Amino acid sequence: AQTVTQSQPEMSVQEAETVTLSCTYDTSENNYYLFWYKQPPSRQMILVIRQEAYKQQNATENRFSVNFQKAAKSFSLKISDSQLGDTAMYFCAFMMANAGGTSYGKLTFGQGTILTVHP
Amino acid sequence: EPEVTQTPSHQVTQMGQEVILRCVPISNHLYFYWYRQILGQKVEFLVSFYNNEISEKSEIFDDQFSVERPDGSNFTLKIRSTKLEDSAMYFCASSVEKTSEQFFGPGTRLTVL
């Protein structure tokens, strides 16, 4: 079974600064996807960024980038130039990518990290 | 922009009662999911649904739970006889393909008294 661990329950950062959220996972699979989801207060979860395990290049989406270390099973999220609207709970999640079709999109989540951006 | 919607936003019920949580996935999506989050705990997978049948379910999804897509737009989660420990936030999600981005609804907070 896969597990995902986010060791930082809460983080805070000043507006315009950079913050990194940690995530580690455990799996015996070689092909999988990793995600960061954001859940703003009282709003639904939205996808921030996605990484395919077979890709060595780290995914980037504007101010959001990841540091994917496959051997270390680590998948951290870096937010540059933090904005007040980045205040949210951030979830790291894992999904198997089984070409045989036995995986049907099940996401395994970490505990979440509450990020507060201060003005 | 299309969104997943869920109703009600909050449901309070007595232990032993049946509840139905409703979701309207994004219209061109083919894969549907339910997750739950007990207060202070991780978001947990319950079930995935494709082509009008359950594709995968977790050990949480026992005989008290069922899912249905009754009319081609709604996707429902039924809990037959609620227990105190079913109190949680229940999230519906949908995706175009099984490994593509899942779009989540805002959740239904279920409180079992």
CSV table of C-alpha atoms in Angstrom, one decimal:
chain,number,residue,atom,x,y,z
A,1,ALA,CA,0.0,0.0,0.0
A,2,GLN,CA,1.1,3.5,-0.7
A,3,THR,CA,1.5,6.1,2.0
A,4,VAL,CA,2.1,9.9,1.7
A,5,THR,CA,3.5,11.9,4.5
A,6,GLN,CA,3.5,15.7,5.0
A,7,SER,CA,5.6,16.4,8.1
A,8,GLN,CA,4.7,20.1,8.3
A,9,PRO,CA,1.2,20.7,9.8
A,10,GLU,CA,1.5,24.4,9.4
A,11,MET,CA,3.8,26.9,7.6
A,12,SER,CA,3.8,30.6,7.3
A,13,VAL,CA,5.5,33.0,4.9
A,14,GLN,CA,5.6,36.7,4.2
A,15,GLU,CA,4.1,38.0,1.0
A,16,ALA,CA,6.5,38.0,-1.9
A,17,GLU,CA,8.8,35.5,-0.2
A,18,THR,CA,9.4,31.8,-1.1
A,19,VAL,CA,8.2,28.8,0.8
A,20,THR,CA,8.8,25.1,0.4
A,21,LEU,CA,6.3,22.4,1.5
A,22,SER,CA,7.6,18.9,2.0
A,23,CYS,CA,6.1,15.6,1.0
A,24,THR,CA,7.5,12.1,1.1
A,25,TYR,CA,5.8,8.9,-0.1
A,26,ASP,CA,6.3,5.2,0.0
A,27,THR,CA,5.6,2.9,-2.8
A,28,SER,CA,7.0,-0.2,-4.5
A,29,GLU,CA,5.6,1.0,-7.8
A,30,ASN,CA,7.8,2.4,-10.6
A,31,ASN,CA,5.1,4.3,-12.6
A,32,TYR,CA,2.9,6.8,-10.8
A,33,TYR,CA,1.8,10.3,-10.6
A,34,LEU,CA,2.2,12.9,-7.9
A,35,PHE,CA,0.0,15.9,-7.3
A,36,TRP,CA,-0.2,19.0,-5.1
A,37,TYR,CA,-3.8,20.1,-4.5
A,38,LYS,CA,-4.7,23.4,-2.8
A,39,GLN,CA,-7.8,23.9,-0.7
A,40,PRO,CA,-8.5,27.6,0.1
A,41,PRO,CA,-10.7,28.2,3.2
A,42,SER,CA,-14.3,27.1,2.6
A,43,ARG,CA,-13.6,26.3,-1.0
A,44,GLN,CA,-13.0,23.2,-3.0
A,45,MET,CA,-9.7,21.5,-3.7
A,46,ILE,CA,-8.0,22.5,-6.9
A,47,LEU,CA,-5.0,21.0,-8.7
A,48,VAL,CA,-1.8,23.1,-8.3
A,49,ILE,CA,0.7,20.9,-10.1
A,50,ARG,CA,1.2,17.3,-11.4
A,51,GLN,CA,4.4,15.2,-11.9
A,52,GLU,CA,4.7,12.0,-13.8
A,53,ALA,CA,7.3,9.7,-12.2
A,54,TYR,CA,8.8,8.7,-15.5
A,55,LYS,CA,9.7,12.3,-16.2
A,56,GLN,CA,13.0,13.5,-14.8
A,57,GLN,CA,12.3,17.1,-15.3
A,58,ASN,CA,10.6,18.9,-12.4
A,59,ALA,CA,7.1,20.2,-13.2
A,60,THR,CA,6.6,24.0,-13.1
A,61,GLU,CA,3.4,26.0,-13.2
A,62,ASN,CA,4.1,29.8,-13.0
A,63,ARG,CA,5.1,30.5,-9.4
A,64,PHE,CA,4.8,26.9,-8.4
A,65,SER,CA,7.5,24.3,-9.0
A,66,VAL,CA,8.3,20.9,-7.5
A,67,ASN,CA,11.5,19.2,-6.5
A,68,PHE,CA,10.9,15.5,-7.4
A,69,GLN,CA,13.5,13.2,-6.1
A,70,LYS,CA,12.4,9.7,-7.2
A,71,ALA,CA,15.1,7.7,-5.4
A,72,ALA,CA,14.5,9.5,-2.1
A,73,LYS,CA,10.7,9.4,-2.7
A,74,SER,CA,10.4,13.1,-2.1
A,75,PHE,CA,8.1,15.6,-3.8
A,76,SER,CA,8.3,19.1,-2.4
A,77,LEU,CA,6.4,22.1,-3.6
A,78,LYS,CA,8.1,25.5,-3.9
A,79,ILE,CA,5.9,28.6,-4.1
A,80,SER,CA,7.8,31.7,-5.2
A,81,ASP,CA,6.7,35.3,-4.8
A,82,SER,CA,4.0,34.2,-2.3
A,83,GLN,CA,0.6,36.0,-2.5
A,84,LEU,CA,-2.2,36.4,0.0
A,85,GLY,CA,-4.3,34.2,-2.2
A,86,ASP,CA,-1.9,31.3,-1.7
A,87,THR,CA,-3.2,30.9,1.9
A,88,ALA,CA,-4.8,27.5,1.9
A,89,MET,CA,-4.4,23.9,3.0
A,90,TYR,CA,-2.0,22.1,0.6
A,91,PHE,CA,-2.3,18.3,0.0
A,92,CYS,CA,0.3,16.1,-1.6
A,93,ALA,CA,-1.2,13.1,-3.3
A,94,PHE,CA,-0.1,9.9,-5.1
A,95,MET,CA,-1.8,7.9,-7.8
A,96,MET,CA,-0.6,4.7,-9.4
A,97,ALA,CA,-0.3,4.7,-13.2
A,98,ASN,CA,-1.0,1.1,-14.0
A,99,ALA,CA,-1.0,0.4,-17.7
A,100,GLY,CA,-2.8,-2.9,-17.0
A,101,GLY,CA,-5.9,-1.0,-15.9
A,102,THR,CA,-6.1,-2.1,-12.3
A,103,SER,CA,-5.8,1.4,-11.0
A,104,TYR,CA,-8.8,3.5,-11.4
A,105,GLY,CA,-7.6,6.9,-10.3
A,106,LYS,CA,-7.4,6.4,-6.6
A,107,LEU,CA,-5.6,9.3,-4.9
A,108,THR,CA,-3.8,8.7,-1.7
A,109,PHE,CA,-3.4,11.9,0.2
A,110,GLY,CA,-1.0,13.3,2.8
A,111,GLN,CA,-2.2,14.9,6.0
A,112,GLY,CA,-2.0,18.4,4.5
A,113,THR,CA,-0.1,21.5,5.4
A,114,ILE,CA,-1.8,24.7,6.3
A,115,LEU,CA,0.0,27.6,4.6
A,116,THR,CA,-0.6,31.2,5.8
A,117,VAL,CA,0.8,34.1,3.8
A,118,HIS,CA,1.2,37.2,5.8
A,119,PRO,CA,1.1,40.7,4.4
B,1,GLU,CA,-15.8,27.2,-15.9
B,2,PRO,CA,-17.5,23.9,-15.2
B,3,GLU,CA,-17.5,22.8,-11.6
B,4,VAL,CA,-18.4,19.7,-9.6
B,5,THR,CA,-21.3,20.6,-7.3
B,6,GLN,CA,-22.5,18.8,-4.2
B,7,THR,CA,-25.7,18.9,-2.1
B,8,PRO,CA,-26.4,19.4,0.6
B,9,SER,CA,-23.5,21.4,2.0
B,10,HIS,CA,-24.3,20.1,5.5
B,11,GLN,CA,-26.4,17.2,6.6
B,12,VAL,CA,-27.3,16.3,10.1
B,13,THR,CA,-28.8,12.9,10.8
B,14,GLN,CA,-29.6,10.5,13.6
B,15,MET,CA,-27.5,7.3,14.0
B,16,GLY,CA,-29.1,4.5,12.1
B,17,GLN,CA,-30.8,6.7,9.5
B,18,GLU,CA,-30.1,6.5,5.8
B,19,VAL,CA,-28.5,9.4,4.0
B,20,ILE,CA,-27.9,10.2,0.4
B,21,LEU,CA,-25.2,12.6,-0.6
B,22,ARG,CA,-25.6,14.1,-4.1
B,23,CYS,CA,-23.0,15.2,-6.6
B,24,VAL,CA,-23.2,16.6,-10.1
B,25,PRO,CA,-19.9,15.8,-11.9
B,26,ILE,CA,-18.6,17.8,-14.8
B,27,SER,CA,-20.6,16.8,-17.8
B,28,ASN,CA,-18.0,15.3,-20.1
B,29,HIS,CA,-16.2,13.4,-17.4
B,30,LEU,CA,-16.3,9.7,-17.3
B,31,TYR,CA,-14.7,8.7,-14.0
B,32,PHE,CA,-16.3,9.5,-10.6
B,33,TYR,CA,-15.0,9.3,-7.1
B,34,TRP,CA,-16.0,9.7,-3.5
B,35,TYR,CA,-13.5,10.6,-0.7
B,36,ARG,CA,-14.1,11.5,2.9
B,37,GLN,CA,-12.2,13.4,5.5
B,38,ILE,CA,-12.8,12.8,9.2
B,39,LEU,CA,-12.0,16.0,11.2
B,40,GLY,CA,-8.3,16.2,11.7
B,41,GLN,CA,-7.5,13.2,9.6
B,42,LYS,CA,-6.4,12.6,6.0
B,43,VAL,CA,-8.6,12.7,3.0
B,44,GLU,CA,-9.4,9.0,2.3
B,45,PHE,CA,-10.5,7.3,-0.9
B,46,LEU,CA,-13.8,5.5,-0.7
B,47,VAL,CA,-14.8,4.4,-4.2
B,48,SER,CA,-14.3,5.0,-7.9
B,49,PHE,CA,-17.0,4.5,-10.5
B,50,TYR,CA,-16.8,4.1,-14.3
B,51,ASN,CA,-19.1,2.9,-17.0
B,52,ASN,CA,-22.0,2.5,-14.5
B,53,GLU,CA,-20.1,0.2,-12.1
B,54,ILE,CA,-17.7,0.4,-9.2
B,55,SER,CA,-14.1,0.2,-10.4
B,56,GLU,CA,-12.3,0.2,-7.1
B,57,LYS,CA,-13.3,0.5,-3.5
B,58,SER,CA,-11.5,0.9,-0.2
B,59,GLU,CA,-11.9,-1.2,2.9
B,60,ILE,CA,-14.0,1.6,4.3
B,61,PHE,CA,-16.6,1.1,1.6
B,62,ASP,CA,-18.5,-1.7,3.2
B,63,ASP,CA,-22.0,-3.0,2.6
B,64,GLN,CA,-23.5,0.1,4.3
B,65,PHE,CA,-22.3,2.2,1.4
B,66,SER,CA,-23.5,2.3,-2.2
B,67,VAL,CA,-23.1,4.5,-5.2
B,68,GLU,CA,-25.3,5.2,-8.1
B,69,ARG,CA,-25.5,7.3,-11.2
B,70,PRO,CA,-29.3,7.3,-11.5
B,71,ASP,CA,-29.9,9.7,-14.4
B,72,GLY,CA,-26.7,10.4,-16.3
B,73,SER,CA,-25.9,13.6,-14.4
B,74,ASN,CA,-26.1,12.9,-10.7
B,75,PHE,CA,-23.7,10.7,-8.8
B,76,THR,CA,-24.9,9.7,-5.4
B,77,LEU,CA,-23.4,8.1,-2.3
B,78,LYS,CA,-25.8,6.3,0.0
B,79,ILE,CA,-25.1,5.3,3.6
B,80,ARG,CA,-27.7,2.8,4.6
B,81,SER,CA,-27.5,3.0,8.4
B,82,THR,CA,-25.3,5.8,9.6
B,83,LYS,CA,-22.9,5.4,12.5
B,84,LEU,CA,-21.3,8.0,14.7
B,85,GLU,CA,-18.0,7.4,13.0
B,86,ASP,CA,-19.4,8.2,9.6
B,87,SER,CA,-19.3,11.9,10.6
B,88,ALA,CA,-17.0,13.5,8.1
B,89,MET,CA,-16.6,15.8,5.1
B,90,TYR,CA,-17.5,13.8,2.0
B,91,PHE,CA,-16.0,15.0,-1.3
B,92,CYS,CA,-17.1,14.0,-4.8
B,93,ALA,CA,-14.6,14.2,-7.7
B,94,SER,CA,-14.7,13.6,-11.4
B,95,SER,CA,-12.1,13.2,-14.2
B,96,VAL,CA,-12.0,12.8,-17.9
B,97,GLU,CA,-9.6,9.9,-17.8
B,98,LYS,CA,-8.6,7.8,-14.8
B,99,THR,CA,-5.1,9.3,-14.5
B,100,SER,CA,-6.0,12.9,-15.4
B,101,GLU,CA,-6.8,15.7,-13.0
B,102,GLN,CA,-9.6,15.1,-10.6
B,103,PHE,CA,-11.9,18.0,-10.1
B,104,PHE,CA,-13.4,18.1,-6.6
B,105,GLY,CA,-16.7,19.4,-5.3
B,106,PRO,CA,-16.9,21.6,-2.2
B,107,GLY,CA,-17.9,18.7,0.0
B,108,THR,CA,-20.9,17.7,2.2
B,109,ARG,CA,-20.3,17.8,5.9
B,110,LEU,CA,-22.2,14.9,7.4
B,111,THR,CA,-22.9,15.0,11.1
B,112,VAL,CA,-24.3,11.8,12.7
B,113,LEU,CA,-25.8,12.3,16.2
